[in-house]
Each structure stands twice: as C-alpha cells, then as structure tokens.
mmCIF file of C-alpha atoms in Angstrom:
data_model
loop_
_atom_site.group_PDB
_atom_site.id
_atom_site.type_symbol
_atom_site.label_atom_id
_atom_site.label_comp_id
_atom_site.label_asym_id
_atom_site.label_seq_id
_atom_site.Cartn_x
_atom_site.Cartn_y
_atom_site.Cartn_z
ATOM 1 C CA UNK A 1 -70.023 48.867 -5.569
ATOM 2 C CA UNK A 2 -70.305 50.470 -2.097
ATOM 3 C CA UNK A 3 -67.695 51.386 0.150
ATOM 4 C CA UNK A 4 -68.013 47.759 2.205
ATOM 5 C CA UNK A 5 -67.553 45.994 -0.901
ATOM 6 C CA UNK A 6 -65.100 47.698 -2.238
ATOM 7 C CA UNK A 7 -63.388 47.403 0.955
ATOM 8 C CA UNK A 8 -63.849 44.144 1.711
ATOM 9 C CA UNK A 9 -62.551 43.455 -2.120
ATOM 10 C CA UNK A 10 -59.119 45.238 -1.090
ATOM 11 C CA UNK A 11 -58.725 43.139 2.178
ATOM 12 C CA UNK A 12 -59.439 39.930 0.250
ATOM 13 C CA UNK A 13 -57.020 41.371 -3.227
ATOM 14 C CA UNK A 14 -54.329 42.518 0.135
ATOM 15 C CA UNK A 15 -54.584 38.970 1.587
ATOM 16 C CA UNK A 16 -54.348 37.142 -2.075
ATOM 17 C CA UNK A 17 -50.992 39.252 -2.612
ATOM 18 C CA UNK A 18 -49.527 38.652 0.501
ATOM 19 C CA UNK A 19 -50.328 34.720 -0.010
ATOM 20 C CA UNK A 20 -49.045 35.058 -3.385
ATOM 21 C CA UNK A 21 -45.780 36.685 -2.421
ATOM 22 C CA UNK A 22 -45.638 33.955 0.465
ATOM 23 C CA UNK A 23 -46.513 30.970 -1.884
ATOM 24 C CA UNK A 24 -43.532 32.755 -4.683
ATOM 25 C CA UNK A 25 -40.584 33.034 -1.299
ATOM 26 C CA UNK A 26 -41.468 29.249 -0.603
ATOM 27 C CA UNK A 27 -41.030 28.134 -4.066
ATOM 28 C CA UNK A 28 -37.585 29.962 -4.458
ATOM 29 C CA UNK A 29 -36.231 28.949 -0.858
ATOM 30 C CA UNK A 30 -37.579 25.160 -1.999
ATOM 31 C CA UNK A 31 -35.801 26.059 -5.411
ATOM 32 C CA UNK A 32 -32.777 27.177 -3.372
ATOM 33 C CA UNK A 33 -32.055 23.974 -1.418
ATOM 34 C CA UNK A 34 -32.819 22.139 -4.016
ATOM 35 C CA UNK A 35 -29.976 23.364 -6.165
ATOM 36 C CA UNK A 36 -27.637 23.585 -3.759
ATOM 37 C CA UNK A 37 -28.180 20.011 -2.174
ATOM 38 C CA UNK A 38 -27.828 19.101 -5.876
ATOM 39 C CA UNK A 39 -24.522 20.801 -6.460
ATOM 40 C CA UNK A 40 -23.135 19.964 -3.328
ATOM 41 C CA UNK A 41 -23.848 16.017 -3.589
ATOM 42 C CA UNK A 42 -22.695 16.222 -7.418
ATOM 43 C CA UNK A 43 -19.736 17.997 -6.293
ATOM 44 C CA UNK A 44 -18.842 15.605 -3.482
ATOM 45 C CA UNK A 45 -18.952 12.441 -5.898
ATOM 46 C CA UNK A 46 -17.157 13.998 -8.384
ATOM 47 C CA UNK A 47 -14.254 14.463 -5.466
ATOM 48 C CA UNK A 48 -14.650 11.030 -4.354
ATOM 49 C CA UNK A 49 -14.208 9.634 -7.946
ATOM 50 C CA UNK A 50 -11.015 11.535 -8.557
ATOM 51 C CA UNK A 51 -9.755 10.499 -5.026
ATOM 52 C CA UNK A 52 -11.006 7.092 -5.316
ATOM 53 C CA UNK A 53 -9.227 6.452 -8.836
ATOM 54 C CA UNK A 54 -6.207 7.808 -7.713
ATOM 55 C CA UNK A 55 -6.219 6.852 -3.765
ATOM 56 C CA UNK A 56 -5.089 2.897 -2.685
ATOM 57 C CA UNK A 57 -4.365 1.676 0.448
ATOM 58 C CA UNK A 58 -0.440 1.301 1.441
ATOM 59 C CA UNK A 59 0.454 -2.390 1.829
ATOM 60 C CA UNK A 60 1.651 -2.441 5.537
ATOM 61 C CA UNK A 61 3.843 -5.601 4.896
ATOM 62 C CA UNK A 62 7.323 -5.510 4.159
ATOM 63 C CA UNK A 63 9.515 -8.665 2.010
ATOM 64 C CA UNK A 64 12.016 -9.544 4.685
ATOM 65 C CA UNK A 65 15.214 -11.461 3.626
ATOM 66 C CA UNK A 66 15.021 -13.828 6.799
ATOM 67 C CA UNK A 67 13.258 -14.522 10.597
ATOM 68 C CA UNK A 68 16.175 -11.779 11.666
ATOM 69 C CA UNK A 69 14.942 -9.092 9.547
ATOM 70 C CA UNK A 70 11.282 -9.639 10.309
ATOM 71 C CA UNK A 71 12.282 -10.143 14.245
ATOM 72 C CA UNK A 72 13.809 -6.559 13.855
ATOM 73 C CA UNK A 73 10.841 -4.901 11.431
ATOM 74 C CA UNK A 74 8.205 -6.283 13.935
ATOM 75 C CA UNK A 75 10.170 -5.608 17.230
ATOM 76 C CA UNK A 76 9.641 -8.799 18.401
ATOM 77 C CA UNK A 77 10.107 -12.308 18.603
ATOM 78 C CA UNK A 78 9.271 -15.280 16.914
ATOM 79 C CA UNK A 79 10.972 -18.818 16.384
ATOM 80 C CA UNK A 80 9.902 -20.929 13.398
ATOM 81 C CA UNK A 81 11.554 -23.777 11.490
ATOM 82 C CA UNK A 82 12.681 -24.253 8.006
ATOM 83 C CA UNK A 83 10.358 -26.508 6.918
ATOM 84 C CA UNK A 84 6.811 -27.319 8.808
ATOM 85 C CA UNK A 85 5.662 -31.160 7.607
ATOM 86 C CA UNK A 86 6.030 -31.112 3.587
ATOM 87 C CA UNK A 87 5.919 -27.145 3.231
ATOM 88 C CA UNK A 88 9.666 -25.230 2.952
ATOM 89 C CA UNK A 89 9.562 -21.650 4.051
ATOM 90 C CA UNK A 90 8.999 -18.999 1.487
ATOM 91 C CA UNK A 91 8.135 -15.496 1.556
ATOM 92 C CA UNK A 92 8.697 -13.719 4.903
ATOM 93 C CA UNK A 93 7.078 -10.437 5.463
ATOM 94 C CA UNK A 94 6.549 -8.191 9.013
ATOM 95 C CA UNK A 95 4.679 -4.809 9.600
ATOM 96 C CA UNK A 96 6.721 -2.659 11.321
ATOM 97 C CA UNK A 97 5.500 -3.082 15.654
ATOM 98 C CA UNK A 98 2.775 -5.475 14.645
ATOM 99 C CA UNK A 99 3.214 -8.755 13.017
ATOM 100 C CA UNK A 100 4.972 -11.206 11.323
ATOM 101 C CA UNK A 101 3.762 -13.812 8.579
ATOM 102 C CA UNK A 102 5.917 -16.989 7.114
ATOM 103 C CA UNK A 103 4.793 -18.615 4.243
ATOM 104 C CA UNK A 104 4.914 -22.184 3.480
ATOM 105 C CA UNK A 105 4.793 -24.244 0.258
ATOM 106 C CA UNK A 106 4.565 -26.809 -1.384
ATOM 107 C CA UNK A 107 3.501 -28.341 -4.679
ATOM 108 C CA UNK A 108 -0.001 -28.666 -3.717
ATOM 109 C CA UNK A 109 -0.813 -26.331 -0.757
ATOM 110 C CA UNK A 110 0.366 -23.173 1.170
ATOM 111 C CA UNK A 111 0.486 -23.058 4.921
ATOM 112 C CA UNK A 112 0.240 -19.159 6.135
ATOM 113 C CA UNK A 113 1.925 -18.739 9.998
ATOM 114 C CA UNK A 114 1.163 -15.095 11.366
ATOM 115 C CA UNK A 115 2.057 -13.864 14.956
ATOM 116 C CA UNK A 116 0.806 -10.363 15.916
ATOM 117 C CA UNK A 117 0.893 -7.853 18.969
ATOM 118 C CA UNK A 118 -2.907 -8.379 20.787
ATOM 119 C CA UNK A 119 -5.191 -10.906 21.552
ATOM 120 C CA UNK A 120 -7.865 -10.062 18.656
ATOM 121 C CA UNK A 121 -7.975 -12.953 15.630
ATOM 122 C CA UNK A 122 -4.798 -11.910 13.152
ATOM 123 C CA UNK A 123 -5.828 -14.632 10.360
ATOM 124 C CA UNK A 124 -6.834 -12.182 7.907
ATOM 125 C CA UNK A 125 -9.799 -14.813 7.112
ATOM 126 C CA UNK A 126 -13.389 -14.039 7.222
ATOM 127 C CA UNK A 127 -14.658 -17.045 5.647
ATOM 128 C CA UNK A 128 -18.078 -18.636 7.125
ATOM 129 C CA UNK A 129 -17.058 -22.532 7.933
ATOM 130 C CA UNK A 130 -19.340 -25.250 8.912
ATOM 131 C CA UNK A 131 -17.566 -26.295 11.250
ATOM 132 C CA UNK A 132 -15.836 -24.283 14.584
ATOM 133 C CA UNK A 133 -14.365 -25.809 17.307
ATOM 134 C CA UNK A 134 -12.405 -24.924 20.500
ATOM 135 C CA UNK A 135 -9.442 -27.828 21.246
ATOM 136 C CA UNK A 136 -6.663 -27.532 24.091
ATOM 137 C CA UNK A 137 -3.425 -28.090 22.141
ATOM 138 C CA UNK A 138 -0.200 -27.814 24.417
ATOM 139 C CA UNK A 139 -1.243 -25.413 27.021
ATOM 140 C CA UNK A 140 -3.798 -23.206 24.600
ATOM 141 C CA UNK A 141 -7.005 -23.245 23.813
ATOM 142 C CA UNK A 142 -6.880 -23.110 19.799
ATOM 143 C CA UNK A 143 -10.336 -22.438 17.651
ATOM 144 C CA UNK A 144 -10.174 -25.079 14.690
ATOM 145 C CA UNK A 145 -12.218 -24.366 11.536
ATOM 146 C CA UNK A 146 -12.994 -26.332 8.985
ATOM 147 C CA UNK A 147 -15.050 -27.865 6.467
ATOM 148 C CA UNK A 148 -15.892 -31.612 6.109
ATOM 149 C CA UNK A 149 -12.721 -32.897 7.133
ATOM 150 C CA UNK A 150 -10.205 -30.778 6.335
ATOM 151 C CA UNK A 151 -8.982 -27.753 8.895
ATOM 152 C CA UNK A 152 -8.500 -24.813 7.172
ATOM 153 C CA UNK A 153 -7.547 -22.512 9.894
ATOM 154 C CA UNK A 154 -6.331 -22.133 13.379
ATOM 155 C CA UNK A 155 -6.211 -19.414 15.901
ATOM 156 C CA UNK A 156 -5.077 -18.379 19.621
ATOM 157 C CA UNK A 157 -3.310 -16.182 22.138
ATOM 158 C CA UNK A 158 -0.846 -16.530 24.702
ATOM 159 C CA UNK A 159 -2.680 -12.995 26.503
ATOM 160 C CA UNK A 160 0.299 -10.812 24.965
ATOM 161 C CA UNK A 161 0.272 -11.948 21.120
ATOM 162 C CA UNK A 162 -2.010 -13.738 18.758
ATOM 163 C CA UNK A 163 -1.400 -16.553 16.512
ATOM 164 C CA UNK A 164 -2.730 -17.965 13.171
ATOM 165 C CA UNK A 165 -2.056 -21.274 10.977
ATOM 166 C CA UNK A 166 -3.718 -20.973 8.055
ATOM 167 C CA UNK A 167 -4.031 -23.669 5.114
ATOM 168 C CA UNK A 168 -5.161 -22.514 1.073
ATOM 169 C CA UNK A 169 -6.384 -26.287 0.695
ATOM 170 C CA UNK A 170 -6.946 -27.378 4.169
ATOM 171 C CA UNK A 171 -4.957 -30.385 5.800
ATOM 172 C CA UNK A 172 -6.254 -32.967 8.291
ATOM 173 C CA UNK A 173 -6.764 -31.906 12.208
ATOM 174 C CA UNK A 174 -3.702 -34.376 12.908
ATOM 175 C CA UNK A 175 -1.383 -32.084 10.580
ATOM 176 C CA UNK A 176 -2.886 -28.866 11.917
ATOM 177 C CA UNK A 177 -2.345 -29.813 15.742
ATOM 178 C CA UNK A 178 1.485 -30.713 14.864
ATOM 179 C CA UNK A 179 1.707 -27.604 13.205
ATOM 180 C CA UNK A 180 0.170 -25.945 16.168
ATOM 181 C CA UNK A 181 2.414 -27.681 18.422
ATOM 182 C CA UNK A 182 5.511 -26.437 16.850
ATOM 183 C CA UNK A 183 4.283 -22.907 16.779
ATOM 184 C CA UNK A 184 3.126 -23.046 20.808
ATOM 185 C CA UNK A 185 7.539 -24.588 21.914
ATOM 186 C CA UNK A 186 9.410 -22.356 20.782
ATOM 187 C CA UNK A 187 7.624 -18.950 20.659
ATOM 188 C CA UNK A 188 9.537 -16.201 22.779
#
C-alpha cells in the first residue's frame, strides 16, 4: 500500500469513527428521551390515579330547613308557595351567593324550581329535546322544551337572575305556563 492509499484509508477509517461515534450519541440522546418521556408520563398517571381515587368534587348545595334559611345562604330573594298544582314542597337547598332550588313532589312526578345570580341557563339539564321553543309568559320570554307533548323544562331571566322549572316526567305546556306564572308574581 502506498502512502495515498494508506492515507486515504485513514481519512475514510477517521470519517467512519467520527460517524460511528455520531450515529452511538444519537442513539443514547434518542434512548434518553425516550426513558424519561416514559417515566415522566408513567409517573404522572400514577399521580392522577391516587388523586383521582381519593379526590371528589364538594357538593356546593346546602339542606336548608325553610325559604328563610335558603333566602339567607343565597343572599337573596325568592318567594315560592307551599304547594305548586299537585306537587308539596320538599327538599330546599341554596349555594351560598348563588342559587336556590325547591323541590316538588308528588306520587308520580318531581317539579325542580331553581333561581340563580346571572343570566346564563341554571337548569342543570343538558338533555337534547326535539322540541325548543321561545313563548312570552307574563312579561318574559321563557324557552320551553319538550318532547312530544309533554314540557320537560323551562328557562329565563329577568337581566339580574335566572330561572328554571324543571319536570322528571314532563307535564303539559298548560301546567308548565301556570307554574311559570307563579314563579314570574312574586319574585323579589
């Protein structure tokens, strides 16, 4: 071998290494990230499992004994009666400077009245209905929902608070205006 070849056969065995060496670093940063992406993700759902089993969500609503009580929880107003058609007033619950909710019963249904701070829909419901309408009852305009003939919900806002009438079994739109009605009078 002359001195060209052998040469030329240390620039080429020089270059090989230094790919080589290159290629190996790659492979071992690639390696790197690997692991640690793998650690750190296992590592985060092993966190979120703990804190997930262990973690709920405080119920914001508090049993009230009467109206009074849930006036004074809330920090506002709200007048309702006893009894609303066939359904006598049960549980009573508020969330303290938000909203108050009065349920209804009876043997065969449960009417759900909430009033809340804000315009934004309080119902609570995110059903999909096939039917959604916009009536003027008293001096509001109240979205009806329903399905087939029965009104299962009903929303609105004065500007300042927002209102919801809410039926498990749905009752005729006659029932649900009168309901309405009595919820627009006498609201402070």
């Amino acid at each position: 071998m002359g001195i060209r070849q052998k040469l030329f056969f240390i620039n080429v065995r020089k270059d090989e290494i230094d790919m080589k060496k290159l290629l190996l670093a790659c492979c071992i940063i690639v390696l790197c990230v690997g692991v640690i992406g793998y650690v750190g993700v296992s590592k985060r759902n092993i966190l979120t499992d703990k804190k997930t089993q262990n973690v709920q969500i405080p119920n914001p609503f508090v049993d009230v004994k009467d109206i009074k009580e849930a006036i004074s929880v809330a920090g506002f107003e709200i007048s309702v009666p006893e009894k609303i058609l066939n359904y006598k007033m049960g549980i009573i619950q508020a969330v303290k400077g938000d909203m108050i909710q009065v349920f209804y019963n009876n043997d065969k249904d449960e009417i759900l009245v909430r009033k809340a701070i804000g315009t934004e829909d309080v119902s609570g419901d995110y059903q999909e209905y096939e039917k959604v309408e916009k009536v003027k009852i008293g001096n509001f305009d109240v979205t009806l929902k329903s399905n087939k003939d029965k009104i299962y919900l009903a929303t609105w806002t004065d500007g300042k608070y927002s209102f919801s009438v809410s039926s498990k079994n749905g009752i005729d739109k006659a029932q649900m205006k009168k309901v309405t009605e009595l919820k627009q009078m006498p609201l402070k």
